[in-house]
Short mmCIF file of C-alpha atoms and ligand atoms in Angstrom, two decimals:
data_model
loop_
_atom_site.label_atom_id
_atom_site.label_comp_id
_atom_site.label_asym_id
_atom_site.label_seq_id
_atom_site.Cartn_x
_atom_site.Cartn_y
_atom_site.Cartn_z
CA MET A 7 0.09 0.02 0.05
CA ILE A 8 1.22 3.45 -1.06
CA ALA A 9 0.46 5.95 1.73
CA ASN A 10 1.38 9.17 -0.34
CA ARG A 11 0.34 11.24 -3.23
CA GLY A 12 1.99 13.21 -5.98
CA GLU A 13 5.11 12.13 -7.83
CA ILE A 14 6.59 9.91 -5.11
CA ALA A 15 3.34 7.76 -5.03
CA LEU A 16 3.44 7.55 -8.83
CA ARG A 17 7.00 6.48 -8.65
CA ALA A 18 6.21 3.80 -5.93
CA VAL A 19 3.47 2.39 -8.15
CA ARG A 20 5.96 2.12 -11.11
CA SER A 21 8.45 0.36 -8.81
CA CYS A 22 5.92 -2.10 -7.68
CA ARG A 23 4.98 -2.90 -11.25
CA ALA A 24 8.62 -3.25 -12.22
CA LEU A 25 9.21 -5.53 -9.30
CA GLY A 26 6.18 -7.54 -9.89
CA LEU A 27 4.36 -6.45 -6.71
CA ALA A 28 0.61 -5.67 -6.73
CA SER A 29 -0.15 -2.12 -5.47
CA VAL A 30 -2.99 -0.35 -3.62
CA SER A 31 -2.80 3.44 -3.58
CA VAL A 32 -4.97 5.74 -1.55
CA HIS A 33 -6.30 9.20 -2.36
CA SER A 34 -8.24 12.08 -1.05
CA GLU A 35 -11.40 13.44 -2.61
CA ALA A 36 -9.28 16.15 -4.32
CA ASP A 37 -6.93 13.67 -5.84
CA ARG A 38 -9.48 11.46 -7.85
CA ALA A 39 -7.90 12.47 -11.12
CA ALA A 40 -4.31 11.85 -10.09
CA PRO A 41 -2.19 9.26 -11.95
CA HIS A 42 -1.09 7.38 -8.72
CA VAL A 43 -4.95 6.47 -8.55
CA TRP A 44 -5.37 5.07 -12.07
CA LEU A 45 -1.94 3.38 -12.38
CA ALA A 46 -2.10 1.38 -9.23
CA ASP A 47 -3.91 -1.99 -9.25
CA GLN A 48 -6.58 -0.49 -6.94
CA SER A 49 -7.04 2.82 -5.41
CA ILE A 50 -9.20 3.65 -2.30
CA CYS A 51 -10.57 7.02 -1.33
CA ILE A 52 -9.74 7.77 2.35
CA GLY A 53 -11.43 11.00 2.99
CA PRO A 54 -11.73 14.81 2.17
CA ALA A 55 -8.94 16.95 0.72
CA THR A 56 -7.29 18.32 3.76
CA SER A 57 -4.27 16.09 4.80
CA THR A 58 -5.52 15.48 8.36
CA GLN A 59 -8.71 13.96 6.93
CA SER A 60 -6.89 11.84 4.39
CA TYR A 61 -3.09 11.16 4.05
CA LEU A 62 -2.39 11.66 7.68
CA ARG A 63 -5.14 9.21 8.96
CA ALA A 64 -3.05 6.39 10.19
CA ASP A 65 -6.06 4.12 11.14
CA ALA A 66 -7.81 4.53 7.85
CA LEU A 67 -4.56 3.61 5.99
CA LEU A 68 -4.08 0.60 8.03
CA HIS A 69 -7.70 -0.30 7.58
CA VAL A 70 -7.31 -0.05 3.80
CA ALA A 71 -4.12 -2.18 3.93
CA LYS A 72 -5.79 -4.89 5.89
CA GLU A 73 -9.07 -4.94 3.89
CA THR A 74 -7.10 -5.03 0.45
CA GLY A 75 -4.81 -7.71 1.67
CA CYS A 76 -1.54 -5.74 1.49
CA ASP A 77 1.62 -6.93 3.26
CA ALA A 78 3.76 -3.82 3.16
CA VAL A 79 3.28 -0.08 3.55
CA TYR A 80 5.24 2.46 1.47
CA PRO A 81 5.38 5.91 3.12
CA GLY A 82 7.27 8.15 0.71
CA TYR A 83 8.32 11.61 2.07
CA GLY A 84 6.27 14.09 4.02
CA PHE A 85 3.03 12.91 5.50
CA LEU A 86 3.49 9.86 7.86
CA SER A 87 6.91 8.97 6.52
CA GLU A 88 8.76 10.07 9.75
CA ASN A 89 5.87 9.30 12.18
CA ALA A 90 7.21 6.73 14.63
CA GLU A 91 3.68 5.79 15.96
CA PHE A 92 2.54 5.00 12.31
CA ALA A 93 5.63 2.78 11.81
CA ALA A 94 5.02 1.04 15.08
CA LYS A 95 1.36 0.44 14.26
CA CYS A 96 2.38 -1.10 10.90
CA GLU A 97 4.79 -3.37 12.78
CA ALA A 98 2.32 -4.23 15.43
CA GLU A 99 -0.29 -5.25 12.78
CA GLY A 100 2.15 -7.25 10.81
CA PHE A 101 2.90 -5.07 7.83
CA VAL A 102 6.34 -4.50 6.64
CA PHE A 103 6.97 -0.68 6.89
CA VAL A 104 9.25 0.30 3.85
CA GLY A 105 11.68 2.20 5.94
CA PRO A 106 13.66 1.85 9.18
CA ILE A 107 12.11 0.29 12.48
CA ALA A 108 9.96 2.51 14.44
CA GLY A 109 12.60 2.97 17.26
CA THR A 110 15.02 4.42 14.81
CA ILE A 111 12.46 7.02 13.44
CA ARG A 112 11.68 7.89 17.06
CA ASP A 113 15.34 8.34 18.00
CA MET A 114 16.32 10.55 14.96
CA GLY A 115 12.89 12.31 15.05
CA ASP A 116 14.07 13.90 18.35
CA LYS A 117 16.79 16.04 16.67
CA SER A 118 18.47 16.70 20.09
CA LYS A 119 18.68 13.06 20.93
CA ALA A 120 19.96 12.41 17.27
CA ARG A 121 23.07 14.81 18.08
CA GLU A 122 23.76 12.71 21.08
CA ILE A 123 23.62 9.47 19.19
CA ALA A 124 25.84 10.87 16.40
CA MET A 125 28.35 11.91 19.02
CA ARG A 126 28.60 8.31 20.23
CA PHE A 127 29.73 7.30 16.93
CA ASP A 128 32.42 10.26 16.54
CA VAL A 129 30.29 12.15 14.20
CA PRO A 130 30.96 15.78 14.68
CA VAL A 131 27.88 17.86 15.65
CA VAL A 132 27.19 21.63 15.61
CA PRO A 133 28.43 23.01 18.95
CA GLY A 134 25.23 23.44 20.95
CA SER A 135 23.08 22.38 23.82
CA GLU A 136 23.16 18.81 25.22
CA THR A 137 19.39 18.68 25.64
CA ALA A 138 16.27 20.50 24.53
CA PHE A 139 14.33 22.91 26.73
CA VAL A 140 10.88 23.99 27.54
CA SER A 141 11.96 26.47 30.14
CA ALA A 142 13.37 29.73 28.79
CA THR A 143 15.39 30.20 32.02
CA ASP A 144 17.19 26.91 31.60
CA ALA A 145 17.78 27.40 27.88
CA GLU A 146 19.22 30.86 28.69
CA ALA A 147 21.74 29.33 31.05
CA ALA A 148 22.73 27.00 28.24
CA SER A 149 23.12 29.84 25.83
CA LYS A 150 26.11 31.20 27.72
CA GLU A 151 28.26 28.20 26.44
CA VAL A 152 26.90 28.31 22.92
CA GLY A 153 27.56 31.89 22.25
CA TYR A 154 25.98 34.29 19.69
CA PRO A 155 24.55 34.27 17.20
CA LEU A 156 22.81 31.11 17.91
CA LEU A 157 20.06 29.02 16.42
CA LEU A 158 16.98 27.91 18.08
CA LYS A 159 15.68 24.72 16.77
CA ALA A 160 12.44 22.62 17.42
CA ARG A 161 13.36 19.24 18.89
CA SER A 162 10.72 17.60 16.80
CA GLY A 163 10.96 20.13 13.84
CA GLY A 164 11.25 19.48 10.03
CA GLY A 165 10.66 21.12 6.72
CA GLY A 166 12.76 24.11 7.57
CA ARG A 167 10.20 25.25 10.16
CA GLY A 168 10.56 26.05 13.79
CA MET A 169 14.02 27.61 13.64
CA ARG A 170 14.93 31.08 15.00
CA VAL A 171 18.20 33.02 14.88
CA VAL A 172 19.10 34.86 18.15
CA ASN A 173 21.76 37.51 17.64
CA LYS A 174 22.15 38.83 20.96
CA ALA A 175 21.48 37.88 24.56
CA ALA A 176 18.84 40.60 25.09
CA ASP A 177 16.68 39.00 22.53
CA PHE A 178 17.06 35.43 24.04
CA GLY A 179 13.86 35.34 26.13
CA THR A 180 11.29 36.64 23.64
CA THR A 181 12.74 34.75 20.71
CA PHE A 182 12.75 31.47 22.79
CA ALA A 183 9.08 32.00 23.62
CA ASP A 184 8.22 32.63 19.99
CA ALA A 185 10.18 29.59 18.81
CA SER A 186 8.66 27.26 21.52
CA ARG A 187 5.11 28.51 20.77
CA GLU A 188 5.56 27.93 16.99
CA ALA A 189 7.07 24.52 17.64
CA GLU A 190 4.07 23.55 19.98
CA SER A 191 1.55 24.51 17.35
CA ALA A 192 3.39 22.95 14.39
CA PHE A 193 4.73 19.74 15.85
CA GLY A 194 2.89 19.43 19.25
CA ASP A 195 6.08 19.68 21.07
CA GLY A 196 7.46 22.99 22.38
CA ALA A 197 10.97 21.75 23.30
CA VAL A 198 13.75 23.68 21.69
CA TYR A 199 17.54 23.19 21.51
CA LEU A 200 20.36 25.28 20.83
CA GLU A 201 23.06 25.25 18.14
CA ARG A 202 25.74 27.74 17.16
CA TYR A 203 24.61 29.66 14.13
CA PHE A 204 26.84 29.76 11.15
CA GLU A 205 26.25 32.62 8.85
CA GLU A 206 27.62 31.28 5.62
CA VAL A 207 27.60 27.45 5.31
CA ARG A 208 26.86 24.90 2.76
CA HIS A 209 24.34 22.10 3.18
CA ILE A 210 25.87 18.76 2.27
CA GLU A 211 24.05 15.52 2.82
CA VAL A 212 24.94 11.82 2.30
CA GLN A 213 22.63 9.20 0.91
CA VAL A 214 22.94 6.07 2.78
CA PHE A 215 21.37 2.60 2.66
CA GLY A 216 21.36 0.03 5.50
CA ASP A 217 20.14 -3.39 5.71
CA GLY A 218 19.20 -3.43 9.39
CA ALA A 219 21.87 -5.90 10.25
CA GLY A 220 24.66 -3.36 10.67
CA ASN A 221 25.68 -3.20 7.03
CA ALA A 222 25.49 0.35 5.54
CA ILE A 223 26.63 1.93 2.34
CA ALA A 224 26.92 5.40 1.10
CA MET A 225 26.04 6.66 -2.45
CA GLY A 226 27.80 9.80 -2.35
CA GLU A 227 26.73 13.27 -1.18
CA ARG A 228 24.38 15.96 -2.33
CA ASP A 229 24.92 19.72 -2.07
CA CYS A 230 21.66 21.38 -1.12
CA SER A 231 22.98 24.90 -0.38
CA VAL A 232 20.52 26.78 -2.63
CA GLN A 233 17.66 27.22 -0.18
CA ARG A 234 14.94 29.77 0.49
CA ARG A 235 14.00 30.09 4.11
CA HIS A 236 15.70 26.80 4.92
CA GLN A 237 13.83 25.00 2.30
CA LYS A 238 15.79 23.36 -0.63
CA LEU A 239 15.30 24.81 -4.12
CA ILE A 240 18.31 23.22 -6.00
CA GLU A 241 20.38 20.14 -5.16
CA GLU A 242 23.38 18.83 -6.98
CA ALA A 243 26.05 16.18 -6.89
CA PRO A 244 28.94 15.98 -6.51
CA SER A 245 29.27 19.04 -4.23
CA PRO A 246 31.32 21.67 -6.15
CA ALA A 247 32.72 22.73 -2.73
CA LEU A 248 34.19 19.57 -1.33
CA ALA A 249 37.90 18.61 -1.57
CA SER A 250 38.14 14.84 -2.07
CA GLU A 251 39.67 14.38 1.30
CA VAL A 252 36.79 16.25 3.04
CA ARG A 253 34.27 14.30 0.95
CA GLU A 254 35.73 11.11 2.21
CA ARG A 255 35.56 12.11 5.80
CA ILE A 256 31.97 13.31 5.54
CA ILE A 257 30.96 10.10 3.79
CA THR A 258 32.71 8.02 6.44
CA SER A 259 30.87 9.94 9.24
CA ALA A 260 27.46 9.23 7.64
CA VAL A 261 28.28 5.56 7.13
CA ASP A 262 29.58 5.17 10.77
CA LEU A 263 26.22 6.50 11.95
CA ALA A 264 24.04 4.46 9.74
CA ALA A 265 26.01 1.33 10.40
CA GLY A 266 26.20 2.07 14.17
CA ILE A 267 22.55 2.38 14.65
CA GLY A 268 21.82 -0.69 12.53
CA TYR A 269 19.91 1.46 10.05
CA ARG A 270 17.38 -0.20 7.60
CA GLY A 271 16.48 1.19 4.29
CA ALA A 272 17.11 4.61 2.60
CA GLY A 273 18.13 7.42 4.77
CA THR A 274 19.97 10.78 4.53
CA VAL A 275 22.47 12.22 6.93
CA GLU A 276 22.54 15.99 6.81
CA PHE A 277 25.54 18.19 7.66
CA ILE A 278 26.53 21.84 7.35
CA LEU A 279 29.99 22.68 6.04
CA ASP A 280 31.96 25.77 6.68
CA PRO A 281 33.86 26.27 3.39
CA THR A 282 36.32 28.60 4.77
CA THR A 283 37.65 25.93 7.31
CA ASP A 284 36.40 22.70 5.61
CA GLU A 285 34.85 21.87 9.00
CA PHE A 286 31.56 19.92 8.79
CA PHE A 287 28.88 19.25 11.45
CA PHE A 288 25.98 16.80 11.56
CA ILE A 289 22.53 18.62 11.74
CA GLU A 290 20.12 15.71 11.38
CA MET A 291 19.16 12.35 9.84
CA ASN A 292 16.09 12.01 7.73
CA THR A 293 14.81 8.49 8.03
CA ARG A 294 13.09 8.22 4.57
CA ILE A 295 13.53 8.72 0.92
CA GLN A 296 14.30 12.37 0.13
CA VAL A 297 12.83 14.57 -2.45
CA GLU A 298 16.12 15.06 -4.09
CA HIS A 299 17.10 11.35 -4.27
CA PRO A 300 17.04 11.40 -8.20
CA VAL A 301 20.32 13.39 -8.06
CA THR A 302 22.02 10.36 -6.58
CA GLU A 303 20.12 7.93 -8.85
CA ALA A 304 21.46 9.86 -11.94
CA ARG A 305 25.13 9.36 -10.83
CA VAL A 306 24.90 5.76 -9.44
CA GLY A 307 22.50 4.34 -12.03
CA LEU A 308 20.42 2.70 -9.39
CA ASP A 309 16.55 3.07 -8.74
CA LEU A 310 16.42 3.91 -5.10
CA VAL A 311 12.77 3.33 -4.68
CA ASP A 312 13.14 -0.23 -6.22
CA LEU A 313 15.97 -0.65 -3.68
CA GLN A 314 13.77 0.43 -0.83
CA PHE A 315 11.38 -2.35 -1.72
CA ARG A 316 14.11 -4.68 -2.24
CA VAL A 317 15.67 -4.04 1.22
CA ALA A 318 12.20 -4.21 2.88
CA GLY A 319 11.88 -7.54 1.17
CA GLY A 320 14.88 -8.79 3.11
CA GLU A 321 17.65 -8.37 0.53
CA THR A 322 21.09 -7.74 1.93
CA LEU A 323 23.56 -5.06 0.89
CA PRO A 324 27.22 -6.01 0.85
CA ASN A 325 27.22 -7.03 -2.90
CA LEU A 326 25.72 -3.59 -3.76
CA ALA A 327 28.71 -1.69 -2.57
CA SER A 328 30.85 -3.02 -5.44
CA ILE A 329 28.55 -1.83 -8.13
CA ILE A 330 28.26 1.80 -6.93
CA GLN A 331 30.44 3.95 -9.13
CA PRO A 332 28.98 7.58 -9.23
CA GLY A 333 29.62 9.36 -12.52
CA GLY A 334 29.00 12.60 -14.12
CA HIS A 335 27.28 15.65 -12.50
CA ALA A 336 23.65 15.89 -11.64
CA ILE A 337 21.32 18.91 -10.65
CA GLU A 338 17.75 18.84 -9.55
CA PHE A 339 15.39 21.85 -9.69
CA ARG A 340 12.15 21.79 -7.66
CA VAL A 341 9.33 23.07 -9.68
CA ASN A 342 6.75 24.53 -7.29
CA ALA A 343 3.47 26.08 -8.07
CA GLU A 344 4.41 29.36 -6.67
CA ASP A 345 4.64 32.94 -7.95
CA TRP A 346 8.36 33.51 -7.49
CA SER A 347 8.14 37.32 -8.61
CA ASN A 348 5.46 37.76 -5.98
CA GLY A 349 7.20 36.47 -2.74
CA PHE A 350 6.85 32.76 -3.76
CA THR A 351 3.09 32.88 -3.02
CA PRO A 352 1.18 29.64 -3.79
CA SER A 353 -0.20 29.40 -7.32
CA PRO A 354 -2.64 26.52 -7.54
CA GLY A 355 -4.97 26.17 -10.51
CA ARG A 356 -5.48 24.37 -13.89
CA LEU A 357 -2.55 23.56 -16.17
CA LYS A 358 -3.81 24.98 -19.37
CA LYS A 359 -0.58 24.06 -21.05
CA TRP A 360 2.01 21.68 -19.67
CA ARG A 361 5.05 20.70 -21.71
CA PRO A 362 7.73 19.36 -19.43
CA PRO A 363 11.27 19.04 -20.87
CA THR A 364 12.81 15.83 -22.28
CA GLY A 365 15.96 14.84 -23.88
CA GLN A 366 19.25 12.91 -23.28
CA GLY A 367 20.28 13.52 -19.64
CA VAL A 368 17.03 15.28 -18.79
CA ARG A 369 14.52 13.69 -16.37
CA PHE A 370 11.29 15.19 -15.30
CA ASP A 371 9.50 13.60 -12.30
CA SER A 372 5.90 14.76 -11.89
CA ALA A 373 2.33 13.58 -11.38
CA ALA A 374 0.99 16.54 -13.21
CA TYR A 375 -0.44 16.59 -16.84
CA GLU A 376 -2.01 19.10 -19.09
CA GLY A 377 -5.57 19.93 -17.90
CA TYR A 378 -4.54 18.83 -14.30
CA GLN A 379 -6.00 20.92 -11.52
CA VAL A 380 -3.04 21.76 -9.06
CA PRO A 381 -4.82 21.45 -5.64
CA PRO A 382 -4.34 24.16 -3.03
CA TYR A 383 -4.22 21.68 -0.17
CA TYR A 384 -0.84 20.13 -0.25
CA ASP A 385 2.86 20.85 -0.74
CA SER A 386 3.27 23.18 -3.68
CA MET A 387 6.01 20.95 -5.45
CA ILE A 388 4.56 19.78 -8.79
CA GLY A 389 7.64 18.49 -10.44
CA LYS A 390 11.36 17.98 -10.48
CA LEU A 391 13.73 18.60 -13.16
CA ILE A 392 16.93 16.53 -13.03
CA VAL A 393 19.69 17.01 -15.48
CA HIS A 394 22.89 14.79 -15.74
CA GLY A 395 25.87 15.71 -17.74
CA LYS A 396 29.57 14.71 -17.88
CA ASP A 397 30.43 17.52 -15.59
CA ARG A 398 28.85 20.66 -14.07
CA GLU A 399 29.20 22.72 -17.18
CA ASP A 400 27.51 20.17 -19.17
CA ALA A 401 24.74 19.60 -16.72
CA LEU A 402 24.11 23.36 -16.68
CA ALA A 403 23.96 23.48 -20.34
CA LYS A 404 21.20 20.87 -20.41
CA ALA A 405 19.36 22.74 -17.64
CA ARG A 406 19.34 25.94 -19.69
CA VAL A 407 17.88 24.25 -22.57
CA ALA A 408 15.41 22.31 -20.50
CA LEU A 409 14.15 25.34 -18.56
CA ASP A 410 13.98 27.44 -21.72
CA GLY A 411 11.69 24.86 -23.46
CA PHE A 412 9.53 24.12 -20.37
CA VAL A 413 5.91 25.47 -21.18
CA VAL A 414 3.46 26.04 -18.44
CA GLU A 415 0.28 28.09 -18.77
CA GLY A 416 -2.36 28.62 -16.25
CA ILE A 417 -0.24 28.85 -13.02
CA GLU A 418 3.06 30.39 -12.02
CA THR A 419 5.99 28.13 -11.16
CA THR A 420 9.56 28.34 -9.95
CA ALA A 421 10.99 27.31 -13.28
CA GLY A 422 11.52 30.93 -14.22
CA PHE A 423 13.35 31.58 -11.06
CA HIS A 424 15.75 28.64 -11.77
CA ARG A 425 16.33 29.81 -15.18
CA ARG A 426 17.62 33.18 -13.99
CA LEU A 427 19.41 31.66 -10.99
CA ILE A 428 21.73 29.36 -12.98
CA ASP A 429 23.01 32.37 -14.93
CA HIS A 430 24.01 34.13 -11.63
CA PRO A 431 27.80 34.40 -11.35
CA ASP A 432 27.65 33.35 -7.64
CA PHE A 433 25.97 30.17 -8.63
CA GLN A 434 28.16 29.43 -11.58
CA ASN A 435 31.28 30.08 -9.49
CA ASN A 436 30.18 28.19 -6.24
CA ARG A 437 29.91 31.29 -4.11
CA VAL A 438 26.58 30.29 -2.72
CA HIS A 439 25.58 29.38 0.96
CA THR A 440 22.27 28.53 2.56
CA ARG A 441 21.22 32.18 2.96
CA TRP A 442 22.43 33.24 -0.42
CA VAL A 443 18.82 33.31 -1.99
CA ASP A 444 17.35 35.12 0.98
CA ILE A 445 19.95 37.92 1.34
CA LYS A 446 21.24 38.19 -2.13
CA ALA A 447 19.67 36.39 -5.15
CA MET A 448 16.08 37.33 -4.18
CA LYS A 449 16.82 41.07 -4.55
CA GLU A 450 18.84 40.68 -7.78
CA LEU A 451 16.58 38.26 -9.55
CA THR A 452 13.20 39.46 -8.79
P1 ADP B 530 14.00 18.19 4.14
O1 ADP B 530 13.41 19.49 3.59
O2 ADP B 530 13.31 17.71 5.44
O3 ADP B 530 15.42 18.04 4.21
P2 ADP B 530 13.12 17.06 1.63
O4 ADP B 530 13.61 18.13 1.09
O5 ADP B 530 13.22 15.71 1.09
O6 ADP B 530 13.50 17.04 3.12
O7 ADP B 530 11.41 17.45 1.60
C1 ADP B 530 10.46 16.93 2.46
C2 ADP B 530 9.31 17.91 2.35
O8 ADP B 530 8.47 17.56 1.13
C3 ADP B 530 8.38 17.91 3.43
O9 ADP B 530 8.81 18.69 4.50
C4 ADP B 530 7.08 18.50 2.83
O10 ADP B 530 7.15 20.00 2.78
C5 ADP B 530 7.31 18.04 1.26
N1 ADP B 530 6.19 17.05 1.05
C6 ADP B 530 5.71 16.11 1.69
N2 ADP B 530 4.99 15.34 0.95
C7 ADP B 530 5.03 15.71 -0.20
C8 ADP B 530 4.38 15.19 -1.46
N3 ADP B 530 3.65 14.12 -1.42
N4 ADP B 530 4.63 15.91 -2.57
C9 ADP B 530 5.59 16.91 -2.65
N5 ADP B 530 6.01 17.41 -1.43
C10 ADP B 530 5.80 16.84 -0.29
P1 ADP B 531 14.89 20.61 9.00
O1 ADP B 531 14.55 19.42 9.97
O2 ADP B 531 13.83 21.63 9.04
O3 ADP B 531 15.28 20.16 7.71
P2 ADP B 531 17.70 21.08 9.60
O4 ADP B 531 18.27 20.94 11.00
O5 ADP B 531 17.98 20.09 8.64
O6 ADP B 531 16.14 21.29 9.72
O7 ADP B 531 18.12 22.56 9.03
C1 ADP B 531 17.53 23.08 7.89
C2 ADP B 531 18.48 24.06 7.29
O8 ADP B 531 18.84 25.08 8.07
C3 ADP B 531 19.81 23.53 6.86
O9 ADP B 531 19.76 22.85 5.57
C4 ADP B 531 20.66 24.77 6.87
O10 ADP B 531 20.52 25.47 5.60
C5 ADP B 531 20.18 25.54 7.96
N1 ADP B 531 20.86 25.33 9.19
C6 ADP B 531 20.62 24.28 10.13
N2 ADP B 531 21.46 24.33 11.15
C7 ADP B 531 22.12 25.44 11.07
C8 ADP B 531 23.25 25.96 11.83
N3 ADP B 531 23.53 25.62 13.07
N4 ADP B 531 23.77 27.15 11.40
C9 ADP B 531 23.44 27.71 10.20
N5 ADP B 531 22.49 27.13 9.42
C10 ADP B 531 21.81 26.08 9.71
MG1 MG B 532 16.88 19.00 7.22
#
């Protein structure tokens, strides 16, 4: 059973078909005309449009799985993919959860605890507090050791939300209260921890796979430094900012963590890198497939969703390590239904024209089609353009052609922003960091 929607649900249906597995998808009332509905062997409507009434209803999902005779649940990304209770329920009711065991999700979902676990395996973490706090007074005491500027992060946070920068001690109390309140309402947990805030870092993450028996492999890194408000816009591999010796150390750290915790399935270990010192620090582990996984697929020539199913089916990994030989350069652009020239406001509506790019080294993952109505209820991402070339120059040349030829009418998308961004000298010359879009590119490109 595929417990998701959009391109990732569609991709999971395709993997099932390729592997000879029967599939059941689920959909909300708003998603009746979505391809993950008609391409699955069966699809069941689980409720109204709103996620809380459909894709987030653990009990309804498990009921469907039972009634249709499924034996495994595929969570994708977002929704319940990092919900430990859901994974535990799947386990308890005898379904294979296509991901790690519930205990791993729980441990890593507490980002403060994840830091502690990373330290156990000698993975460098961002200097910060040892625990998370609900009391502003206790947190302020810990802030003395961390120093300023510092970053407040929700222990249960995700998706770039629940983070606040504090520049000076005088602002600590009020900012802490804001962060904690926001965390409480977004994640149902007001606990906040502290990290030293780095003004100009890159986001580097490592794709890992584990078999749950202590074997773990890495499939190289991805550089996701082009972000807007802590949300990724462009991801690429290899990172143009890593010396090979640093790359090796960062990958070793990620594998040590994944192997150390006996990780099962696909996961991503995220780091920030200070390019002036080559120091890197663990920030979190995402215990699921990531939006940007095709960047890695392009370079290693493996289908990671297929592999998720195969590992869930009990396949072991050691023989895989020998066939992984990353090659070329890959870049992904997130196409969101947003009006980038107007503060990236959501732009749902009917796709009057939709001609996604194609060609050698050009891949477009999407569940949209001409005439499709982009619903206003879910994440705004409606497609991902992935280009793969022999080197960065080559990949960028393909991206330019692809973005130029991409026709969308009826809604606004971020494709136009990407087209401008790739011609910016800072992007071309690797002078970007995670706040570059917010403090520089936004002003110059809009
Ligand atoms: P992160 O931002 O946590 O590092 P990703 O970049 O892989 O991880 O994106 C995960 C995000 O994708 C979620 O936080 C959510 O905003 C978004 N999302 C969740 N479900 C879907 C979906 N079905 N289609 C598109 N986007 C989704
Ligand atoms: P989320 O769970 O929301 O994905 P992360 O901990 O992965 O949260 O952080 C999201 C982004 O915020 C990172 O990709 C990076 O750009 C930025 N960030 C996180 N920690 C720090 C830090 N200590 N200093 C500077 N930037 C950071
Ligand atoms: Mg993250």
